[in-house]
């Protein structure tokens, strides 16, 4: 298992270093190249220190990999909160734009961008659905907010937050 893990990391290091070297971003000798490819996995999995347990089986070794995992665990809640705040801001901005402005731009977005793999509808079906939402909002103004929420949900599925931002930027 250790050898397979080391080999996988060596391949990753080889690819990254080769790409950087081939694009003239770094200068390396052959020995430096081999040292980086072989040394990266060793450094990543090296143990910096060990907490002794009651038995050798209970010993906890700490290395760079453990530190990276801890940093990820510490940063993840902040990243999640930031994404939730960005999403809430986008929803607020979306609701501030009249639906009659959002719908045509959403149709343009669907036309100009590819659908995610496995999306249940075709582009034509989505454009027709947007036309139906727009017609409904124009004949029944009370439904505009519900239609805007439905359109937001569909556009988020198609383009994520980038898609929502694109539509907001082009609808103003």
mmCIF file of C-alpha atoms in Angstrom:
data_model
loop_
_atom_site.group_PDB
_atom_site.id
_atom_site.type_symbol
_atom_site.label_atom_id
_atom_site.label_comp_id
_atom_site.label_asym_id
_atom_site.label_seq_id
_atom_site.Cartn_x
_atom_site.Cartn_y
_atom_site.Cartn_z
ATOM 1 C CA UNK A 1 0.000 0.000 0.000
ATOM 2 C CA UNK A 2 2.812 2.413 0.901
ATOM 3 C CA UNK A 3 4.599 1.741 -2.382
ATOM 4 C CA UNK A 4 1.416 2.286 -4.424
ATOM 5 C CA UNK A 5 0.706 5.561 -2.604
ATOM 6 C CA UNK A 6 4.287 6.724 -3.108
ATOM 7 C CA UNK A 7 4.149 5.800 -6.789
ATOM 8 C CA UNK A 8 0.889 7.713 -7.304
ATOM 9 C CA UNK A 9 2.361 10.796 -5.623
ATOM 10 C CA UNK A 10 5.546 10.469 -7.678
ATOM 11 C CA UNK A 11 3.485 10.420 -10.885
ATOM 12 C CA UNK A 12 1.603 13.559 -9.782
ATOM 13 C CA UNK A 13 4.885 15.285 -8.914
ATOM 14 C CA UNK A 14 6.378 14.221 -12.263
ATOM 15 C CA UNK A 15 3.451 15.658 -14.225
ATOM 16 C CA UNK A 16 3.379 18.958 -12.306
ATOM 17 C CA UNK A 17 7.131 19.470 -12.530
ATOM 18 C CA UNK A 18 7.245 18.458 -16.194
ATOM 19 C CA UNK A 19 4.478 20.928 -17.104
ATOM 20 C CA UNK A 20 6.206 23.736 -15.201
ATOM 21 C CA UNK A 21 9.555 22.833 -16.789
ATOM 22 C CA UNK A 22 8.181 22.535 -20.323
ATOM 23 C CA UNK A 23 6.497 25.952 -20.052
ATOM 24 C CA UNK A 24 9.827 27.481 -18.915
ATOM 25 C CA UNK A 25 8.427 28.474 -15.537
ATOM 26 C CA UNK A 26 11.219 26.666 -13.678
ATOM 27 C CA UNK A 27 14.807 25.679 -14.463
ATOM 28 C CA UNK A 28 15.893 22.230 -13.245
ATOM 29 C CA UNK A 29 18.826 19.934 -13.767
ATOM 30 C CA UNK A 30 18.203 16.243 -14.265
ATOM 31 C CA UNK A 31 19.243 15.544 -10.651
ATOM 32 C CA UNK A 32 16.952 18.298 -9.374
ATOM 33 C CA UNK A 33 14.083 16.869 -11.418
ATOM 34 C CA UNK A 34 14.642 13.334 -10.101
ATOM 35 C CA UNK A 35 15.078 14.672 -6.558
ATOM 36 C CA UNK A 36 11.809 16.595 -6.738
ATOM 37 C CA UNK A 37 9.862 13.652 -8.180
ATOM 38 C CA UNK A 38 11.244 11.194 -5.635
ATOM 39 C CA UNK A 39 11.373 13.642 -2.734
ATOM 40 C CA UNK A 40 7.867 15.118 -2.967
ATOM 41 C CA UNK A 41 6.023 11.935 -1.909
ATOM 42 C CA UNK A 42 8.620 11.209 0.765
ATOM 43 C CA UNK A 43 8.294 14.754 2.130
ATOM 44 C CA UNK A 44 4.492 14.664 1.999
ATOM 45 C CA UNK A 45 4.306 11.423 3.976
ATOM 46 C CA UNK A 46 7.260 12.060 6.275
ATOM 47 C CA UNK A 47 6.524 12.015 9.982
ATOM 48 C CA UNK A 48 7.577 15.179 11.800
ATOM 49 C CA UNK A 49 6.993 13.872 15.306
ATOM 50 C CA UNK A 50 5.164 11.122 17.169
ATOM 51 C CA UNK A 51 2.860 11.272 20.166
ATOM 52 C CA UNK A 52 3.591 8.212 22.266
ATOM 53 C CA UNK A 53 0.652 6.104 23.325
ATOM 54 C CA UNK A 54 0.378 3.472 26.044
ATOM 55 C CA UNK A 55 1.330 0.863 23.431
ATOM 56 C CA UNK A 56 3.135 1.222 20.100
ATOM 57 C CA UNK A 57 -0.183 0.602 18.322
ATOM 58 C CA UNK A 58 -1.606 3.742 19.984
ATOM 59 C CA UNK A 59 1.261 5.990 18.815
ATOM 60 C CA UNK A 60 0.123 8.914 16.660
ATOM 61 C CA UNK A 61 2.601 10.168 14.077
ATOM 62 C CA UNK A 62 2.154 13.637 12.653
ATOM 63 C CA UNK A 63 3.502 14.763 9.286
ATOM 64 C CA UNK A 64 2.768 17.215 6.495
ATOM 65 C CA UNK A 65 -0.217 15.171 5.295
ATOM 66 C CA UNK A 66 -1.773 15.371 8.769
ATOM 67 C CA UNK A 67 -1.115 19.117 8.879
ATOM 68 C CA UNK A 68 -2.800 19.540 5.479
ATOM 69 C CA UNK A 69 -5.813 17.574 6.714
ATOM 70 C CA UNK A 70 -6.038 19.691 9.864
ATOM 71 C CA UNK A 71 -5.801 22.902 7.838
ATOM 72 C CA UNK A 72 -8.594 21.623 5.597
ATOM 73 C CA UNK A 73 -10.728 20.804 8.651
ATOM 74 C CA UNK A 74 -10.116 24.288 10.071
ATOM 75 C CA UNK A 75 -10.795 26.093 6.783
ATOM 76 C CA UNK A 76 -13.816 24.092 5.596
ATOM 77 C CA UNK A 77 -16.403 25.723 7.921
ATOM 78 C CA UNK A 78 -15.299 29.191 6.771
ATOM 79 C CA UNK A 79 -15.433 28.170 3.137
ATOM 80 C CA UNK A 80 -18.905 26.707 3.600
ATOM 81 C CA UNK A 81 -20.130 29.851 5.368
ATOM 82 C CA UNK A 82 -18.652 32.046 2.639
ATOM 83 C CA UNK A 83 -20.427 30.040 -0.067
ATOM 84 C CA UNK A 84 -23.719 30.268 1.827
ATOM 85 C CA UNK A 85 -23.308 34.043 2.172
ATOM 86 C CA UNK A 86 -22.501 34.410 -1.526
ATOM 87 C CA UNK A 87 -25.537 32.324 -2.418
ATOM 88 C CA UNK A 88 -27.780 34.429 -0.168
ATOM 89 C CA UNK A 89 -26.415 37.609 -1.752
ATOM 90 C CA UNK A 90 -27.093 36.267 -5.236
ATOM 91 C CA UNK A 91 -30.671 35.337 -4.308
ATOM 92 C CA UNK A 92 -31.207 38.851 -2.934
ATOM 93 C CA UNK A 93 -29.799 40.431 -6.120
ATOM 94 C CA UNK A 94 -31.878 38.038 -8.268
ATOM 95 C CA UNK A 95 -35.097 38.991 -6.509
ATOM 96 C CA UNK A 96 -34.323 42.708 -6.976
ATOM 97 C CA UNK A 97 -34.288 42.387 -10.785
ATOM 98 C CA UNK A 98 -37.698 42.309 -12.499
ATOM 99 C CA UNK A 99 -38.543 38.890 -13.892
ATOM 100 C CA UNK A 100 -39.205 40.302 -17.365
ATOM 101 C CA UNK A 101 -35.515 41.302 -17.477
ATOM 102 C CA UNK A 102 -34.205 38.011 -16.103
ATOM 103 C CA UNK A 103 -36.082 35.636 -18.393
ATOM 104 C CA UNK A 104 -34.662 36.749 -21.774
ATOM 105 C CA UNK A 105 -31.109 36.829 -20.395
ATOM 106 C CA UNK A 106 -31.598 33.365 -18.894
ATOM 107 C CA UNK A 107 -32.689 32.138 -22.340
ATOM 108 C CA UNK A 108 -29.531 33.667 -23.829
ATOM 109 C CA UNK A 109 -27.464 31.934 -21.153
ATOM 110 C CA UNK A 110 -29.033 28.571 -21.920
ATOM 111 C CA UNK A 111 -28.412 29.121 -25.637
ATOM 112 C CA UNK A 112 -24.776 30.147 -25.245
ATOM 113 C CA UNK A 113 -23.663 27.687 -22.561
ATOM 114 C CA UNK A 114 -23.657 23.925 -22.466
ATOM 115 C CA UNK A 115 -25.912 22.005 -20.132
ATOM 116 C CA UNK A 116 -24.318 19.887 -17.411
ATOM 117 C CA UNK A 117 -23.997 16.212 -18.210
ATOM 118 C CA UNK A 118 -27.107 14.262 -17.315
ATOM 119 C CA UNK A 119 -29.411 17.293 -17.249
ATOM 120 C CA UNK A 120 -32.993 16.002 -17.635
ATOM 121 C CA UNK A 121 -34.079 18.609 -20.215
ATOM 122 C CA UNK A 122 -32.784 19.793 -23.565
ATOM 123 C CA UNK A 123 -31.928 23.406 -24.335
ATOM 124 C CA UNK A 124 -35.089 23.762 -26.423
ATOM 125 C CA UNK A 125 -37.252 22.443 -23.577
ATOM 126 C CA UNK A 126 -35.657 24.879 -21.139
ATOM 127 C CA UNK A 127 -36.083 27.852 -23.477
ATOM 128 C CA UNK A 128 -39.743 26.912 -24.030
ATOM 129 C CA UNK A 129 -40.224 26.574 -20.256
ATOM 130 C CA UNK A 130 -38.703 30.039 -19.734
ATOM 131 C CA UNK A 131 -41.103 31.442 -22.362
ATOM 132 C CA UNK A 132 -44.007 29.857 -20.477
ATOM 133 C CA UNK A 133 -42.790 31.364 -17.187
ATOM 134 C CA UNK A 134 -42.458 34.785 -18.819
ATOM 135 C CA UNK A 135 -45.951 34.587 -20.356
ATOM 136 C CA UNK A 136 -47.367 33.518 -16.988
ATOM 137 C CA UNK A 137 -45.609 36.374 -15.196
ATOM 138 C CA UNK A 138 -46.931 38.887 -17.713
ATOM 139 C CA UNK A 139 -50.537 37.660 -17.500
ATOM 140 C CA UNK A 140 -50.436 36.995 -13.741
ATOM 141 C CA UNK A 141 -48.015 39.492 -12.108
ATOM 142 C CA UNK A 142 -48.560 37.785 -8.749
ATOM 143 C CA UNK A 143 -46.732 34.702 -10.058
ATOM 144 C CA UNK A 144 -43.588 36.615 -11.053
ATOM 145 C CA UNK A 145 -41.828 35.971 -7.736
ATOM 146 C CA UNK A 146 -42.570 32.228 -7.822
ATOM 147 C CA UNK A 147 -41.439 32.089 -11.450
ATOM 148 C CA UNK A 148 -38.242 33.962 -10.568
ATOM 149 C CA UNK A 149 -37.496 31.416 -7.819
ATOM 150 C CA UNK A 150 -38.121 28.509 -10.186
ATOM 151 C CA UNK A 151 -35.883 30.110 -12.820
ATOM 152 C CA UNK A 152 -33.141 30.750 -10.232
ATOM 153 C CA UNK A 153 -33.205 27.099 -9.195
ATOM 154 C CA UNK A 154 -32.977 25.882 -12.787
ATOM 155 C CA UNK A 155 -30.201 28.319 -13.707
ATOM 156 C CA UNK A 156 -28.250 27.345 -10.608
ATOM 157 C CA UNK A 157 -28.473 23.707 -11.711
ATOM 158 C CA UNK A 158 -27.254 24.623 -15.164
ATOM 159 C CA UNK A 159 -24.521 27.160 -14.414
ATOM 160 C CA UNK A 160 -24.006 27.309 -10.671
ATOM 161 C CA UNK A 161 -23.158 30.626 -9.049
ATOM 162 C CA UNK A 162 -21.176 31.695 -12.118
ATOM 163 C CA UNK A 163 -24.259 31.260 -14.269
ATOM 164 C CA UNK A 164 -26.375 33.257 -11.842
ATOM 165 C CA UNK A 165 -23.761 36.056 -11.786
ATOM 166 C CA UNK A 166 -23.606 36.039 -15.598
ATOM 167 C CA UNK A 167 -27.374 36.413 -15.869
ATOM 168 C CA UNK A 168 -27.426 39.188 -13.252
ATOM 169 C CA UNK A 169 -24.630 41.106 -14.976
ATOM 170 C CA UNK A 170 -26.290 40.894 -18.373
ATOM 171 C CA UNK A 171 -29.795 41.713 -17.176
ATOM 172 C CA UNK A 172 -28.989 45.146 -15.787
#
